[in-house]
mmCIF file of C-alpha atoms in Angstrom:
data_model
loop_
_atom_site.group_PDB
_atom_site.id
_atom_site.type_symbol
_atom_site.label_atom_id
_atom_site.label_comp_id
_atom_site.label_asym_id
_atom_site.label_seq_id
_atom_site.Cartn_x
_atom_site.Cartn_y
_atom_site.Cartn_z
ATOM 1 C CA MET A 1 -24.215 21.413 33.016
ATOM 2 C CA LYS A 2 -27.529 19.756 33.015
ATOM 3 C CA ASN A 3 -29.457 19.615 29.716
ATOM 4 C CA THR A 4 -33.067 20.901 30.320
ATOM 5 C CA GLN A 5 -34.232 20.918 26.833
ATOM 6 C CA GLU A 6 -37.404 18.730 26.808
ATOM 7 C CA THR A 7 -38.095 18.018 23.064
ATOM 8 C CA TYR A 8 -35.674 17.274 19.925
ATOM 9 C CA THR A 9 -36.200 16.523 16.372
ATOM 10 C CA LEU A 10 -35.574 13.023 15.347
ATOM 11 C CA PHE A 11 -34.964 12.185 11.672
ATOM 12 C CA VAL A 12 -35.533 8.515 10.532
ATOM 13 C CA GLY A 13 -33.853 6.944 7.549
ATOM 14 C CA THR A 14 -35.616 3.992 5.903
ATOM 15 C CA TYR A 15 -35.669 1.595 2.954
ATOM 16 C CA THR A 16 -38.301 2.631 0.436
ATOM 17 C CA ASP A 17 -38.743 -0.731 -1.420
ATOM 18 C CA GLY A 18 -41.941 -1.104 0.418
ATOM 19 C CA ASP A 19 -44.446 1.496 2.009
ATOM 20 C CA SER A 20 -41.929 4.115 3.163
ATOM 21 C CA GLU A 21 -41.639 7.355 1.343
ATOM 22 C CA GLY A 22 -38.178 8.445 2.557
ATOM 23 C CA ILE A 23 -36.889 10.294 5.439
ATOM 24 C CA TYR A 24 -39.293 10.990 8.284
ATOM 25 C CA ARG A 25 -39.387 13.492 11.178
ATOM 26 C CA TYR A 26 -40.708 13.175 14.713
ATOM 27 C CA THR A 27 -40.756 15.354 17.799
ATOM 28 C CA PHE A 28 -39.146 13.441 20.693
ATOM 29 C CA ASN A 29 -40.019 14.115 24.318
ATOM 30 C CA THR A 30 -36.981 13.350 26.724
ATOM 31 C CA GLU A 31 -39.334 13.177 29.619
ATOM 32 C CA THR A 32 -41.859 10.626 28.406
ATOM 33 C CA GLY A 33 -39.947 8.923 25.387
ATOM 34 C CA GLN A 34 -42.996 9.746 23.058
ATOM 35 C CA LEU A 35 -42.503 10.271 19.444
ATOM 36 C CA THR A 36 -45.143 12.741 17.849
ATOM 37 C CA ASN A 37 -45.670 15.025 14.967
ATOM 38 C CA LYS A 38 -44.812 12.466 12.356
ATOM 39 C CA THR A 39 -44.279 13.773 8.900
ATOM 40 C CA VAL A 40 -42.414 13.033 5.748
ATOM 41 C CA ALA A 41 -39.269 15.409 5.845
ATOM 42 C CA ALA A 42 -38.038 14.396 2.356
ATOM 43 C CA THR A 43 -39.027 11.949 -0.387
ATOM 44 C CA THR A 44 -35.966 10.189 -1.522
ATOM 45 C CA GLY A 45 -34.851 6.595 -2.314
ATOM 46 C CA ASN A 46 -33.452 4.322 0.172
ATOM 47 C CA PRO A 47 -32.046 6.805 2.690
ATOM 48 C CA SER A 48 -30.569 4.198 4.812
ATOM 49 C CA PHE A 49 -27.971 6.267 6.722
ATOM 50 C CA LEU A 50 -28.265 9.894 7.804
ATOM 51 C CA LYS A 51 -25.774 12.131 9.309
ATOM 52 C CA ILE A 52 -26.058 15.877 10.642
ATOM 53 C CA SER A 53 -23.248 18.378 10.162
ATOM 54 C CA PRO A 54 -21.596 19.511 13.477
ATOM 55 C CA ASN A 55 -22.975 23.023 13.030
ATOM 56 C CA LYS A 56 -26.556 21.427 12.957
ATOM 57 C CA GLU A 57 -27.222 23.212 9.558
ATOM 58 C CA TYR A 58 -27.204 20.403 7.149
ATOM 59 C CA LEU A 59 -28.252 16.884 6.940
ATOM 60 C CA TYR A 60 -26.544 14.390 4.429
ATOM 61 C CA ALA A 61 -28.181 11.138 3.291
ATOM 62 C CA VAL A 62 -27.032 8.144 1.315
ATOM 63 C CA ASN A 63 -29.430 6.803 -1.381
ATOM 64 C CA GLU A 64 -28.516 2.968 -1.064
ATOM 65 C CA THR A 65 -28.920 1.980 -4.604
ATOM 66 C CA ASN A 66 -26.924 1.045 -7.797
ATOM 67 C CA THR A 67 -29.014 2.846 -10.373
ATOM 68 C CA TYR A 68 -27.625 6.472 -10.183
ATOM 69 C CA ASP A 69 -25.815 7.491 -13.362
ATOM 70 C CA GLY A 70 -25.941 3.947 -14.519
ATOM 71 C CA GLU A 71 -24.214 1.980 -11.661
ATOM 72 C CA ASN A 72 -23.692 3.889 -8.574
ATOM 73 C CA GLY A 73 -25.473 5.068 -5.583
ATOM 74 C CA SER A 74 -25.941 8.749 -4.573
ATOM 75 C CA VAL A 75 -25.824 11.063 -1.571
ATOM 76 C CA THR A 76 -28.052 14.017 -1.001
ATOM 77 C CA ALA A 77 -27.227 17.251 0.977
ATOM 78 C CA PHE A 78 -30.118 19.077 2.719
ATOM 79 C CA LYS A 79 -30.488 22.403 4.396
ATOM 80 C CA ILE A 80 -31.997 22.190 7.927
ATOM 81 C CA ASP A 81 -34.333 24.926 8.661
ATOM 82 C CA ASN A 82 -36.680 24.717 11.841
ATOM 83 C CA GLY A 83 -36.691 20.950 11.306
ATOM 84 C CA GLN A 84 -37.486 21.201 7.698
ATOM 85 C CA LEU A 85 -35.274 19.693 4.966
ATOM 86 C CA THR A 86 -34.526 21.489 1.646
ATOM 87 C CA THR A 87 -32.510 19.701 -0.905
ATOM 88 C CA LEU A 88 -29.228 21.439 -1.792
ATOM 89 C CA ASN A 89 -27.862 18.910 -4.325
ATOM 90 C CA THR A 90 -27.562 15.164 -5.061
ATOM 91 C CA VAL A 91 -24.405 13.692 -6.432
ATOM 92 C CA SER A 92 -23.106 10.264 -7.309
ATOM 93 C CA SER A 93 -21.441 8.400 -4.434
ATOM 94 C CA PHE A 94 -19.024 6.974 -6.974
ATOM 95 C CA GLY A 95 -19.799 3.366 -5.930
ATOM 96 C CA ALA A 96 -22.784 1.147 -5.593
ATOM 97 C CA HIS A 97 -24.899 0.933 -2.403
ATOM 98 C CA PRO A 98 -23.657 3.719 -0.182
ATOM 99 C CA CYS A 99 -24.168 2.746 3.424
ATOM 100 C CA HIS A 100 -22.586 5.162 5.849
ATOM 101 C CA ILE A 101 -21.521 8.893 6.253
ATOM 102 C CA GLY A 102 -18.822 10.428 8.298
ATOM 103 C CA ILE A 103 -18.245 14.133 8.684
ATOM 104 C CA SER A 104 -15.148 15.993 9.875
ATOM 105 C CA ASP A 105 -15.321 18.103 12.930
ATOM 106 C CA ASP A 106 -15.297 21.282 10.926
ATOM 107 C CA GLY A 107 -17.862 20.036 8.580
ATOM 108 C CA ALA A 108 -15.552 20.527 5.500
ATOM 109 C CA MET A 109 -15.144 16.867 4.463
ATOM 110 C CA VAL A 110 -17.873 14.185 4.211
ATOM 111 C CA ALA A 111 -16.794 10.578 3.733
ATOM 112 C CA VAL A 112 -19.446 8.234 2.074
ATOM 113 C CA SER A 113 -18.668 4.411 2.301
ATOM 114 C CA ASN A 114 -19.805 2.356 -0.743
ATOM 115 C CA TYR A 115 -20.553 -1.173 0.411
ATOM 116 C CA SER A 116 -20.951 -2.763 -3.150
ATOM 117 C CA GLY A 117 -18.527 -0.207 -4.732
ATOM 118 C CA GLY A 118 -15.769 -1.237 -2.414
ATOM 119 C CA ASN A 119 -14.602 2.365 -1.904
ATOM 120 C CA VAL A 120 -14.914 5.595 0.024
ATOM 121 C CA ALA A 121 -15.854 8.876 -1.660
ATOM 122 C CA VAL A 122 -14.392 11.898 0.350
ATOM 123 C CA PHE A 123 -16.168 14.942 -0.588
ATOM 124 C CA LYS A 124 -15.486 18.646 0.214
ATOM 125 C CA THR A 125 -18.441 20.914 1.200
ATOM 126 C CA ASP A 126 -18.902 24.411 0.060
ATOM 127 C CA VAL A 127 -20.045 27.238 2.027
ATOM 128 C CA THR A 128 -23.699 26.493 1.282
ATOM 129 C CA GLY A 129 -23.301 22.959 2.421
ATOM 130 C CA LYS A 130 -23.368 21.375 -1.033
ATOM 131 C CA LEU A 131 -21.086 18.344 -1.790
ATOM 132 C CA VAL A 132 -18.187 19.062 -4.282
ATOM 133 C CA THR A 133 -14.929 17.909 -5.358
ATOM 134 C CA PRO A 134 -14.710 14.150 -4.310
ATOM 135 C CA GLN A 135 -11.740 12.059 -3.853
ATOM 136 C CA VAL A 136 -12.321 8.330 -4.311
ATOM 137 C CA VAL A 137 -10.338 5.949 -2.126
ATOM 138 C CA ASP A 138 -10.425 2.622 -3.775
ATOM 139 C CA HIS A 139 -10.145 -0.671 -1.744
ATOM 140 C CA THR A 140 -11.059 -3.030 -4.598
ATOM 141 C CA LEU A 141 -7.561 -3.697 -5.608
ATOM 142 C CA LEU A 142 -6.135 -4.228 -1.993
ATOM 143 C CA ASP A 143 -6.863 -8.001 -2.050
ATOM 144 C CA SER A 144 -7.044 -10.580 -4.993
ATOM 145 C CA THR A 145 -9.061 -13.134 -3.123
ATOM 146 C CA LYS A 146 -11.569 -11.061 -1.030
ATOM 147 C CA THR A 147 -14.148 -8.581 -2.122
ATOM 148 C CA SER A 148 -14.056 -5.153 -0.509
ATOM 149 C CA HIS A 149 -17.154 -3.858 1.281
ATOM 150 C CA ALA A 150 -16.204 -0.533 2.814
ATOM 151 C CA HIS A 151 -18.932 -0.259 5.473
ATOM 152 C CA SER A 152 -18.010 2.966 7.706
ATOM 153 C CA ALA A 153 -15.583 5.816 7.830
ATOM 154 C CA LEU A 154 -14.904 8.427 10.578
ATOM 155 C CA PHE A 155 -12.698 11.327 10.876
ATOM 156 C CA SER A 156 -10.504 11.407 14.030
ATOM 157 C CA GLN A 157 -7.152 12.799 15.209
ATOM 158 C CA GLY A 158 -6.445 14.209 11.697
ATOM 159 C CA LYS A 159 -7.082 10.962 10.080
ATOM 160 C CA LEU A 160 -9.796 9.088 8.256
ATOM 161 C CA PHE A 161 -10.535 5.592 9.690
ATOM 162 C CA VAL A 162 -12.356 3.080 7.509
ATOM 163 C CA ALA A 163 -13.784 -0.228 8.377
ATOM 164 C CA ASP A 164 -13.953 -2.701 5.397
ATOM 165 C CA LEU A 165 -16.184 -5.648 6.151
ATOM 166 C CA GLY A 166 -15.194 -7.658 3.122
ATOM 167 C CA LEU A 167 -11.517 -7.326 3.615
ATOM 168 C CA ASP A 168 -11.541 -7.894 7.383
ATOM 169 C CA MET A 169 -9.427 -4.688 8.077
ATOM 170 C CA LEU A 170 -9.444 -1.291 9.459
ATOM 171 C CA ARG A 171 -7.531 1.273 7.478
ATOM 172 C CA ILE A 172 -6.213 4.650 8.738
ATOM 173 C CA TYR A 173 -5.485 7.346 6.203
ATOM 174 C CA PRO A 174 -3.595 10.470 7.176
ATOM 175 C CA PHE A 175 -4.717 13.859 5.699
ATOM 176 C CA LEU A 176 -2.739 15.260 2.718
ATOM 177 C CA GLY A 177 -3.388 18.565 0.954
ATOM 178 C CA GLY A 178 -7.041 18.781 1.763
ATOM 179 C CA GLY A 179 -7.736 15.018 1.253
ATOM 180 C CA VAL A 180 -6.392 11.781 2.530
ATOM 181 C CA ASP A 181 -3.202 10.064 1.579
ATOM 182 C CA SER A 182 -4.149 6.627 0.316
ATOM 183 C CA ALA A 183 -0.489 5.631 -0.144
ATOM 184 C CA GLU A 184 0.274 6.051 3.620
ATOM 185 C CA ALA A 185 -2.476 3.979 5.233
ATOM 186 C CA LYS A 186 -1.835 2.130 8.463
ATOM 187 C CA VAL A 187 -3.722 -1.209 8.414
ATOM 188 C CA HIS A 188 -5.276 -3.295 11.249
ATOM 189 C CA LYS A 189 -6.338 -6.890 10.216
ATOM 190 C CA PHE A 190 -9.134 -8.786 11.785
ATOM 191 C CA PRO A 191 -9.810 -12.629 11.858
ATOM 192 C CA GLU A 192 -11.011 -14.164 8.779
ATOM 193 C CA LYS A 193 -14.702 -13.339 8.343
ATOM 194 C CA ALA A 194 -14.938 -11.210 11.404
ATOM 195 C CA GLY A 195 -16.588 -8.511 9.141
ATOM 196 C CA PRO A 196 -15.767 -5.091 10.896
ATOM 197 C CA ARG A 197 -18.876 -3.002 10.320
ATOM 198 C CA HIS A 198 -19.171 0.209 12.592
ATOM 199 C CA PHE A 199 -16.888 1.657 15.310
ATOM 200 C CA VAL A 200 -16.885 4.248 17.881
ATOM 201 C CA PHE A 201 -14.108 6.142 19.869
ATOM 202 C CA SER A 202 -13.948 6.877 23.566
ATOM 203 C CA LYS A 203 -14.185 10.603 24.426
ATOM 204 C CA ASP A 204 -10.456 11.029 24.529
ATOM 205 C CA ASP A 205 -9.930 8.804 21.470
ATOM 206 C CA ALA A 206 -7.762 6.497 23.590
ATOM 207 C CA ILE A 207 -9.986 3.470 22.948
ATOM 208 C CA LEU A 208 -11.554 2.373 19.738
ATOM 209 C CA TYR A 209 -14.387 -0.143 19.781
ATOM 210 C CA VAL A 210 -15.194 -2.015 16.589
ATOM 211 C CA ILE A 211 -18.342 -4.253 16.060
ATOM 212 C CA ASN A 212 -18.034 -7.199 13.731
ATOM 213 C CA GLU A 213 -20.829 -8.135 11.745
ATOM 214 C CA LEU A 214 -20.059 -11.730 10.721
ATOM 215 C CA ASN A 215 -18.635 -13.294 13.871
ATOM 216 C CA SER A 216 -20.817 -11.174 16.364
ATOM 217 C CA THR A 217 -17.936 -9.704 18.404
ATOM 218 C CA ILE A 218 -16.591 -6.334 19.622
ATOM 219 C CA THR A 219 -12.967 -5.639 19.411
ATOM 220 C CA ALA A 220 -11.293 -3.133 21.573
ATOM 221 C CA TYR A 221 -8.187 -1.098 20.560
ATOM 222 C CA LYS A 222 -6.103 0.912 22.891
ATOM 223 C CA ARG A 223 -3.802 3.756 21.761
ATOM 224 C CA ASN A 224 -0.314 3.699 22.681
ATOM 225 C CA GLU A 225 2.131 6.696 23.275
ATOM 226 C CA THR A 226 3.028 6.783 19.499
ATOM 227 C CA GLY A 227 -0.652 7.206 18.613
ATOM 228 C CA ALA A 228 -0.979 3.682 17.262
ATOM 229 C CA TYR A 229 -3.851 1.297 18.234
ATOM 230 C CA GLY A 230 -3.120 -2.126 19.471
ATOM 231 C CA VAL A 231 -5.789 -4.858 20.320
ATOM 232 C CA LEU A 232 -6.952 -4.638 23.822
ATOM 233 C CA GLU A 233 -9.583 -7.458 23.823
ATOM 234 C CA THR A 234 -12.460 -9.125 21.876
ATOM 235 C CA GLN A 235 -15.950 -9.872 23.354
ATOM 236 C CA SER A 236 -18.829 -11.784 21.952
ATOM 237 C CA THR A 237 -22.144 -10.004 21.675
ATOM 238 C CA LEU A 238 -24.109 -13.138 21.901
ATOM 239 C CA ASP A 239 -25.670 -15.122 24.615
ATOM 240 C CA LYS A 240 -23.675 -18.481 25.201
ATOM 241 C CA ASP A 241 -26.859 -20.384 24.707
ATOM 242 C CA PHE A 242 -27.972 -18.686 21.337
ATOM 243 C CA LYS A 243 -27.644 -21.252 18.515
ATOM 244 C CA GLY A 244 -29.016 -19.437 15.386
ATOM 245 C CA ASP A 245 -27.590 -17.159 12.934
ATOM 246 C CA SER A 246 -26.877 -13.585 14.011
ATOM 247 C CA TYR A 247 -25.273 -10.543 12.453
ATOM 248 C CA CYS A 248 -24.265 -7.344 14.416
ATOM 249 C CA ALA A 249 -25.006 -3.993 13.016
ATOM 250 C CA ASP A 250 -24.405 -0.807 15.125
ATOM 251 C CA ILE A 251 -22.536 0.198 18.241
ATOM 252 C CA ARG A 252 -22.878 3.097 20.537
ATOM 253 C CA LEU A 253 -21.107 4.598 23.696
ATOM 254 C CA SER A 254 -23.032 6.533 26.229
ATOM 255 C CA SER A 255 -22.004 10.207 26.466
ATOM 256 C CA ASP A 256 -20.317 9.563 29.808
ATOM 257 C CA GLY A 257 -18.296 6.672 28.412
ATOM 258 C CA ARG A 258 -19.464 4.285 30.975
ATOM 259 C CA PHE A 259 -21.551 1.972 28.917
ATOM 260 C CA LEU A 260 -21.252 0.440 25.379
ATOM 261 C CA TYR A 261 -24.202 -0.893 23.414
ATOM 262 C CA GLY A 262 -24.344 -3.160 20.328
ATOM 263 C CA SER A 263 -27.141 -4.587 18.085
ATOM 264 C CA ASN A 264 -27.622 -8.187 17.014
ATOM 265 C CA ARG A 265 -29.796 -9.003 14.145
ATOM 266 C CA GLY A 266 -30.969 -12.552 14.425
ATOM 267 C CA GLU A 267 -30.581 -12.828 18.234
ATOM 268 C CA ASN A 268 -32.600 -9.483 18.012
ATOM 269 C CA THR A 269 -31.210 -7.945 21.068
ATOM 270 C CA ILE A 270 -29.265 -5.017 22.252
ATOM 271 C CA VAL A 271 -26.177 -6.098 24.329
ATOM 272 C CA ILE A 272 -25.024 -4.064 27.027
ATOM 273 C CA PHE A 273 -21.445 -3.775 28.474
ATOM 274 C CA ALA A 274 -19.979 -1.690 31.336
ATOM 275 C CA VAL A 275 -16.792 0.046 30.530
ATOM 276 C CA ASP A 276 -13.873 0.033 32.917
ATOM 277 C CA GLN A 277 -12.898 3.764 33.137
ATOM 278 C CA ALA A 278 -9.322 2.841 33.919
ATOM 279 C CA THR A 279 -8.584 0.313 31.247
ATOM 280 C CA GLY A 280 -11.256 0.574 28.740
ATOM 281 C CA LYS A 281 -12.104 -3.158 28.876
ATOM 282 C CA LEU A 282 -15.699 -4.308 28.747
ATOM 283 C CA SER A 283 -17.890 -6.339 31.215
ATOM 284 C CA MET A 284 -21.141 -7.651 29.773
ATOM 285 C CA ILE A 285 -24.077 -6.626 32.080
ATOM 286 C CA GLY A 286 -27.080 -7.773 30.186
ATOM 287 C CA ARG A 287 -28.998 -7.879 26.792
ATOM 288 C CA GLU A 288 -32.481 -6.651 25.925
ATOM 289 C CA ASP A 289 -34.908 -8.023 23.507
ATOM 290 C CA VAL A 290 -35.695 -5.407 20.731
ATOM 291 C CA ARG A 291 -39.325 -6.575 20.431
ATOM 292 C CA GLY A 292 -39.063 -6.702 16.757
ATOM 293 C CA ASP A 293 -36.992 -8.253 13.874
ATOM 294 C CA TRP A 294 -33.520 -7.126 12.504
ATOM 295 C CA PRO A 295 -32.332 -4.158 14.773
ATOM 296 C CA ARG A 296 -30.168 -2.161 12.389
ATOM 297 C CA ASN A 297 -29.318 1.320 13.700
ATOM 298 C CA PHE A 298 -30.245 2.514 17.171
ATOM 299 C CA ASN A 299 -29.423 5.515 19.170
ATOM 300 C CA ILE A 300 -29.381 7.207 22.531
ATOM 301 C CA ASP A 301 -31.458 10.522 22.862
ATOM 302 C CA PRO A 302 -29.562 13.696 23.623
ATOM 303 C CA SER A 303 -30.703 13.569 27.234
ATOM 304 C CA GLY A 304 -29.278 10.071 27.773
ATOM 305 C CA ASN A 305 -32.689 9.043 29.254
ATOM 306 C CA PHE A 306 -33.815 6.833 26.342
ATOM 307 C CA LEU A 307 -32.402 4.278 23.802
ATOM 308 C CA LEU A 308 -34.372 3.787 20.509
ATOM 309 C CA VAL A 309 -34.100 0.869 18.186
ATOM 310 C CA ALA A 310 -34.907 0.790 14.430
ATOM 311 C CA ASN A 311 -36.195 -2.694 13.657
ATOM 312 C CA GLN A 312 -36.000 -3.042 9.845
ATOM 313 C CA ARG A 313 -37.993 -6.236 9.220
ATOM 314 C CA SER A 314 -40.722 -5.805 11.774
ATOM 315 C CA ASN A 315 -41.377 -2.165 10.797
ATOM 316 C CA ASN A 316 -41.127 -0.713 14.174
ATOM 317 C CA ILE A 317 -39.176 1.587 16.455
ATOM 318 C CA THR A 318 -38.853 0.371 20.020
ATOM 319 C CA VAL A 319 -38.080 2.835 22.838
ATOM 320 C CA TYR A 320 -36.430 1.966 26.145
ATOM 321 C CA LYS A 321 -35.874 3.904 29.335
ATOM 322 C CA ARG A 322 -32.041 3.863 30.011
ATOM 323 C CA GLY A 323 -30.635 3.589 33.482
ATOM 324 C CA LYS A 324 -27.847 6.278 33.536
ATOM 325 C CA ASP A 325 -26.262 4.758 36.641
ATOM 326 C CA ASN A 326 -26.334 1.194 35.551
ATOM 327 C CA GLY A 327 -26.837 1.235 31.843
ATOM 328 C CA THR A 328 -29.833 -1.105 31.803
ATOM 329 C CA LEU A 329 -32.780 -0.734 29.237
ATOM 330 C CA THR A 330 -36.386 -1.083 30.188
ATOM 331 C CA PHE A 331 -39.045 -1.168 27.339
ATOM 332 C CA THR A 332 -41.589 1.423 27.203
ATOM 333 C CA HIS A 333 -43.461 1.492 23.974
ATOM 334 C CA GLU A 334 -43.278 1.154 20.182
ATOM 335 C CA LEU A 335 -44.525 2.680 17.061
ATOM 336 C CA GLU A 336 -44.910 1.479 13.450
ATOM 337 C CA LEU A 337 -42.910 2.744 10.522
ATOM 338 C CA PRO A 338 -42.034 0.906 7.388
ATOM 339 C CA SER A 339 -38.414 -0.319 7.187
ATOM 340 C CA PRO A 340 -36.667 2.014 9.676
ATOM 341 C CA VAL A 341 -32.943 1.761 9.535
ATOM 342 C CA CYS A 342 -31.247 5.018 10.894
ATOM 343 C CA LEU A 343 -32.142 7.280 13.711
ATOM 344 C CA GLU A 344 -30.570 10.726 13.819
ATOM 345 C CA PHE A 345 -31.346 13.350 16.480
ATOM 346 C CA LEU A 346 -30.981 17.151 15.782
ATOM 347 C CA ASP A 347 -29.484 18.251 19.027
#
């Protein structure tokens, strides 16, 4: 069914070490790509990752610091009411520098990845959307030579998948008694200093794509008949002629599953892959200059017409018209905003 809605609310998370005040809100037009009605939705420290609940009633934001209750970061739950944010509660993330949030399909569990803390705090939510009753899944003791940096966690297929950039591994935890079973994790190891950062599933969960920050690659996993994932292929995200330093950040799959996008910080591009619908394998079809510096998070708008990029160091958001049939990106315009790092549509 064709989506005919013309405007959506966009929330933007930022770093607040400079001129930013916290979380910003815009109205996004799916016909023109214009962002209007800018306002500060919430004043909070370093809301570097945002996630809206499946029922669209709540927004959860990390506060990426190490100063809450002495040495941890924190996470804040907001009620969404006509695009306005009302604080419900702020709690410790139980680790320093929280950097990602994953929410279960029913909204009952919220997983917060702590980069410096080396752990994932899995919260339950109450009927009002508040965060309660955390379970801390600790990665710091898993390796005596590497330092854990839990970077993202997603709920899928009755399990919690966690990418640990510091340990070069993806850990898969089954559910147990309202939480996760940390003793029964399945482990996928990556090459030394690959740095798995973020990941995304195909619509049927048959393929898992992981973007690796440190060696600038994307690894595709294919699920077999037992439900386990095996490596399908690994592709570079960089142009073969690029010689500088670059670090991958975010990864997105188009809603129809035909195109995969990744961001390169350093090369300062969005790389574009076509997805083979029969095999899940990737074919690079191009890359687009982000017209800014350090593209962190990016997102495809709910209509699929546009792709927006948050360029952290150049303090701008760039907007691209997206070719739905060929996946290509065409620059349309940009706007200034201090240290944008996360783009989350209320759809």
